[in-house]
mmCIF file of C-alpha atoms and ligand atoms in Angstrom:
data_model
loop_
_atom_site.group_PDB
_atom_site.id
_atom_site.type_symbol
_atom_site.label_atom_id
_atom_site.label_comp_id
_atom_site.label_asym_id
_atom_site.label_seq_id
_atom_site.Cartn_x
_atom_site.Cartn_y
_atom_site.Cartn_z
ATOM 1 C CA UNK A 694 -27.486 -5.614 24.450
ATOM 2 C CA UNK A 695 -30.899 -6.007 25.986
ATOM 3 C CA UNK A 696 -33.829 -6.338 23.651
ATOM 4 C CA UNK A 697 -37.335 -5.126 24.370
ATOM 5 C CA UNK A 698 -40.308 -6.701 22.654
ATOM 6 C CA UNK A 699 -43.177 -4.710 21.288
ATOM 7 C CA UNK A 700 -46.485 -5.441 19.626
ATOM 8 C CA UNK A 701 -49.665 -3.854 18.363
ATOM 9 C CA UNK A 702 -53.025 -4.346 20.045
ATOM 10 C CA UNK A 703 -54.105 -7.404 18.009
ATOM 11 C CA UNK A 704 -50.646 -8.993 17.940
ATOM 12 C CA UNK A 705 -50.340 -9.145 14.153
ATOM 13 C CA UNK A 706 -47.237 -6.940 14.337
ATOM 14 C CA UNK A 707 -44.330 -7.804 16.593
ATOM 15 C CA UNK A 708 -41.001 -6.045 16.813
ATOM 16 C CA UNK A 709 -37.993 -5.639 19.042
ATOM 17 C CA UNK A 710 -35.844 -2.700 20.074
ATOM 18 C CA UNK A 711 -32.244 -3.165 21.069
ATOM 19 C CA UNK A 712 -30.480 -1.310 23.876
ATOM 20 C CA UNK A 713 -31.698 1.825 25.584
ATOM 21 C CA UNK A 714 -33.602 4.505 23.696
ATOM 22 C CA UNK A 715 -31.516 7.551 22.741
ATOM 23 C CA UNK A 716 -34.343 9.820 23.838
ATOM 24 C CA UNK A 717 -37.852 9.653 25.285
ATOM 25 C CA UNK A 718 -40.168 12.397 24.192
ATOM 26 C CA UNK A 719 -43.705 13.687 24.624
ATOM 27 C CA UNK A 720 -44.611 15.297 21.289
ATOM 28 C CA UNK A 721 -47.549 17.710 21.336
ATOM 29 C CA UNK A 722 -47.600 18.546 17.584
ATOM 30 C CA UNK A 723 -50.962 18.522 15.745
ATOM 31 C CA UNK A 724 -50.063 15.365 13.830
ATOM 32 C CA UNK A 725 -49.395 13.495 17.065
ATOM 33 C CA UNK A 726 -52.621 14.859 18.523
ATOM 34 C CA UNK A 727 -54.558 13.378 15.609
ATOM 35 C CA UNK A 728 -52.568 10.159 15.743
ATOM 36 C CA UNK A 729 -53.476 9.551 19.358
ATOM 37 C CA UNK A 730 -56.656 11.630 19.747
ATOM 38 C CA UNK A 731 -54.928 12.854 22.849
ATOM 39 C CA UNK A 732 -52.619 15.677 23.836
ATOM 40 C CA UNK A 733 -49.389 13.893 22.908
ATOM 41 C CA UNK A 734 -47.466 10.953 21.473
ATOM 42 C CA UNK A 735 -44.935 9.271 23.759
ATOM 43 C CA UNK A 736 -42.062 8.195 21.538
ATOM 44 C CA UNK A 737 -38.967 6.268 22.581
ATOM 45 C CA UNK A 738 -36.308 7.049 20.016
ATOM 46 C CA UNK A 739 -34.188 4.187 18.707
ATOM 47 C CA UNK A 740 -31.521 4.416 15.995
ATOM 48 C CA UNK A 741 -32.785 2.917 12.732
ATOM 49 C CA UNK A 742 -30.805 -0.310 13.069
ATOM 50 C CA UNK A 743 -31.959 -0.946 16.634
ATOM 51 C CA UNK A 744 -35.600 -1.434 15.662
ATOM 52 C CA UNK A 745 -36.531 -4.676 13.904
ATOM 53 C CA UNK A 746 -39.851 -6.039 12.782
ATOM 54 C CA UNK A 747 -40.260 -9.672 13.776
ATOM 55 C CA UNK A 748 -43.746 -10.465 12.543
ATOM 56 C CA UNK A 749 -46.339 -8.986 10.180
ATOM 57 C CA UNK A 750 -46.271 -6.259 7.543
ATOM 58 C CA UNK A 751 -47.159 -2.772 8.746
ATOM 59 C CA UNK A 752 -49.141 -0.362 6.612
ATOM 60 C CA UNK A 753 -47.001 2.712 5.917
ATOM 61 C CA UNK A 754 -48.254 6.280 5.867
ATOM 62 C CA UNK A 755 -45.738 8.932 4.823
ATOM 63 C CA UNK A 756 -45.980 12.617 5.643
ATOM 64 C CA UNK A 757 -43.492 15.448 5.434
ATOM 65 C CA UNK A 758 -42.031 16.514 8.758
ATOM 66 C CA UNK A 759 -41.184 20.140 9.519
ATOM 67 C CA UNK A 760 -37.684 19.480 8.154
ATOM 68 C CA UNK A 761 -39.200 18.670 4.754
ATOM 69 C CA UNK A 762 -38.037 15.091 5.092
ATOM 70 C CA UNK A 763 -40.270 12.075 5.479
ATOM 71 C CA UNK A 764 -41.942 10.824 8.597
ATOM 72 C CA UNK A 765 -43.039 7.252 7.906
ATOM 73 C CA UNK A 766 -45.784 6.030 10.187
ATOM 74 C CA UNK A 767 -46.024 2.258 10.621
ATOM 75 C CA UNK A 768 -49.388 0.982 11.688
ATOM 76 C CA UNK A 769 -51.269 -2.294 11.843
ATOM 77 C CA UNK A 770 -53.906 -2.836 9.151
ATOM 78 C CA UNK A 771 -55.738 -5.154 11.522
ATOM 79 C CA UNK A 772 -56.151 -3.049 14.647
ATOM 80 C CA UNK A 773 -54.936 0.395 13.545
ATOM 81 C CA UNK A 774 -52.288 0.747 16.239
ATOM 82 C CA UNK A 775 -49.325 2.896 15.216
ATOM 83 C CA UNK A 776 -46.233 1.095 16.483
ATOM 84 C CA UNK A 777 -43.618 3.610 15.378
ATOM 85 C CA UNK A 778 -42.768 6.506 13.106
ATOM 86 C CA UNK A 779 -39.471 6.571 11.243
ATOM 87 C CA UNK A 780 -37.932 10.040 11.188
ATOM 88 C CA UNK A 781 -35.802 10.319 8.066
ATOM 89 C CA UNK A 782 -34.189 13.594 9.134
ATOM 90 C CA UNK A 783 -32.850 12.065 12.343
ATOM 91 C CA UNK A 784 -32.507 8.470 11.086
ATOM 92 C CA UNK A 785 -34.351 7.087 14.096
ATOM 93 C CA UNK A 786 -37.640 5.423 14.934
ATOM 94 C CA UNK A 787 -39.953 7.087 17.395
ATOM 95 C CA UNK A 788 -41.430 3.915 18.862
ATOM 96 C CA UNK A 789 -44.782 4.008 20.673
ATOM 97 C CA UNK A 790 -43.998 3.588 24.356
ATOM 98 C CA UNK A 791 -47.470 2.090 24.786
ATOM 99 C CA UNK A 792 -46.551 -0.814 22.471
ATOM 100 C CA UNK A 793 -43.329 -1.732 24.253
ATOM 101 C CA UNK A 794 -43.232 -4.256 27.042
ATOM 102 C CA UNK A 795 -41.367 -1.943 29.436
ATOM 103 C CA UNK A 796 -42.857 1.278 28.038
ATOM 104 C CA UNK A 797 -44.902 2.114 31.092
ATOM 105 C CA UNK A 798 -41.755 2.317 33.219
ATOM 106 C CA UNK A 799 -39.921 4.815 31.009
ATOM 107 C CA UNK A 800 -40.167 8.512 31.850
ATOM 108 C CA UNK A 801 -40.110 11.325 29.295
ATOM 109 C CA UNK A 802 -36.887 13.361 29.076
ATOM 110 C CA UNK A 803 -38.294 16.268 27.115
ATOM 111 C CA UNK A 804 -41.538 17.795 25.846
ATOM 112 C CA UNK A 805 -41.519 19.062 22.264
ATOM 113 C CA UNK A 806 -43.818 21.183 20.082
ATOM 114 C CA UNK A 807 -45.492 22.517 23.213
ATOM 115 C CA UNK A 808 -46.257 25.767 21.340
ATOM 116 C CA UNK A 809 -48.706 23.749 19.202
ATOM 117 C CA UNK A 810 -50.310 21.834 22.051
ATOM 118 C CA UNK A 811 -54.042 21.682 22.663
ATOM 119 C CA UNK A 812 -55.310 24.284 25.143
ATOM 120 C CA UNK A 813 -56.150 21.473 27.577
ATOM 121 C CA UNK A 814 -52.808 19.647 27.224
ATOM 122 C CA UNK A 815 -51.098 18.437 30.370
ATOM 123 C CA UNK A 816 -47.385 19.079 30.870
ATOM 124 C CA UNK A 817 -45.580 17.093 33.551
ATOM 125 C CA UNK A 818 -43.532 19.382 35.766
ATOM 126 C CA UNK A 819 -39.727 19.352 35.961
ATOM 127 C CA UNK A 820 -39.247 18.127 32.388
ATOM 128 C CA UNK A 821 -37.604 20.452 29.829
ATOM 129 C CA UNK A 822 -40.134 22.026 27.451
ATOM 130 C CA UNK A 823 -39.385 23.085 23.892
ATOM 131 C CA UNK A 824 -41.656 25.232 21.707
ATOM 132 C CA UNK A 825 -40.758 23.155 18.668
ATOM 133 C CA UNK A 826 -37.952 20.643 18.210
ATOM 134 C CA UNK A 827 -34.516 21.425 19.636
ATOM 135 C CA UNK A 828 -32.124 22.104 16.722
ATOM 136 C CA UNK A 829 -30.370 19.137 15.165
ATOM 137 C CA UNK A 830 -32.822 16.545 16.374
ATOM 138 C CA UNK A 831 -34.628 15.720 13.157
ATOM 139 C CA UNK A 832 -38.308 16.527 12.891
HETATM 140 ZN ZN1 ZN B 1197 -52.638 -5.085 15.205
HETATM 141 ZN ZN1 ZN B 1198 -45.498 15.069 16.945
#
């Protein structure tokens, strides 16, 4: 399967994702707003075993997701870039599209947590919108 390389801004962390993402999502939840200081996080979802760190040790920040299970944020202690968040409830990584080599060519398939979006958030048209997370998708 094809592998896609990813890295943080300073290059201390490098990783690869295997195959195609199982989902590509704009998340507008308050945590993602703070994470990005923007209206959304663009996450490409990869099953746990399809995301591998190649170089460096990320700093890990753990918070509880809405499911009550852990969301583990992996970020670089050197430059602060968050490369991915592991969603325990769904057993997948939400990888930062902006850190992946081909990330700028991937389009979002759904918009989630739009009920919690900033008043100035931008929603692309023609993409399914969900108030929170569609059932059974982790969180
Ligand atoms: Zn870095
Ligand atoms: Zn979010």
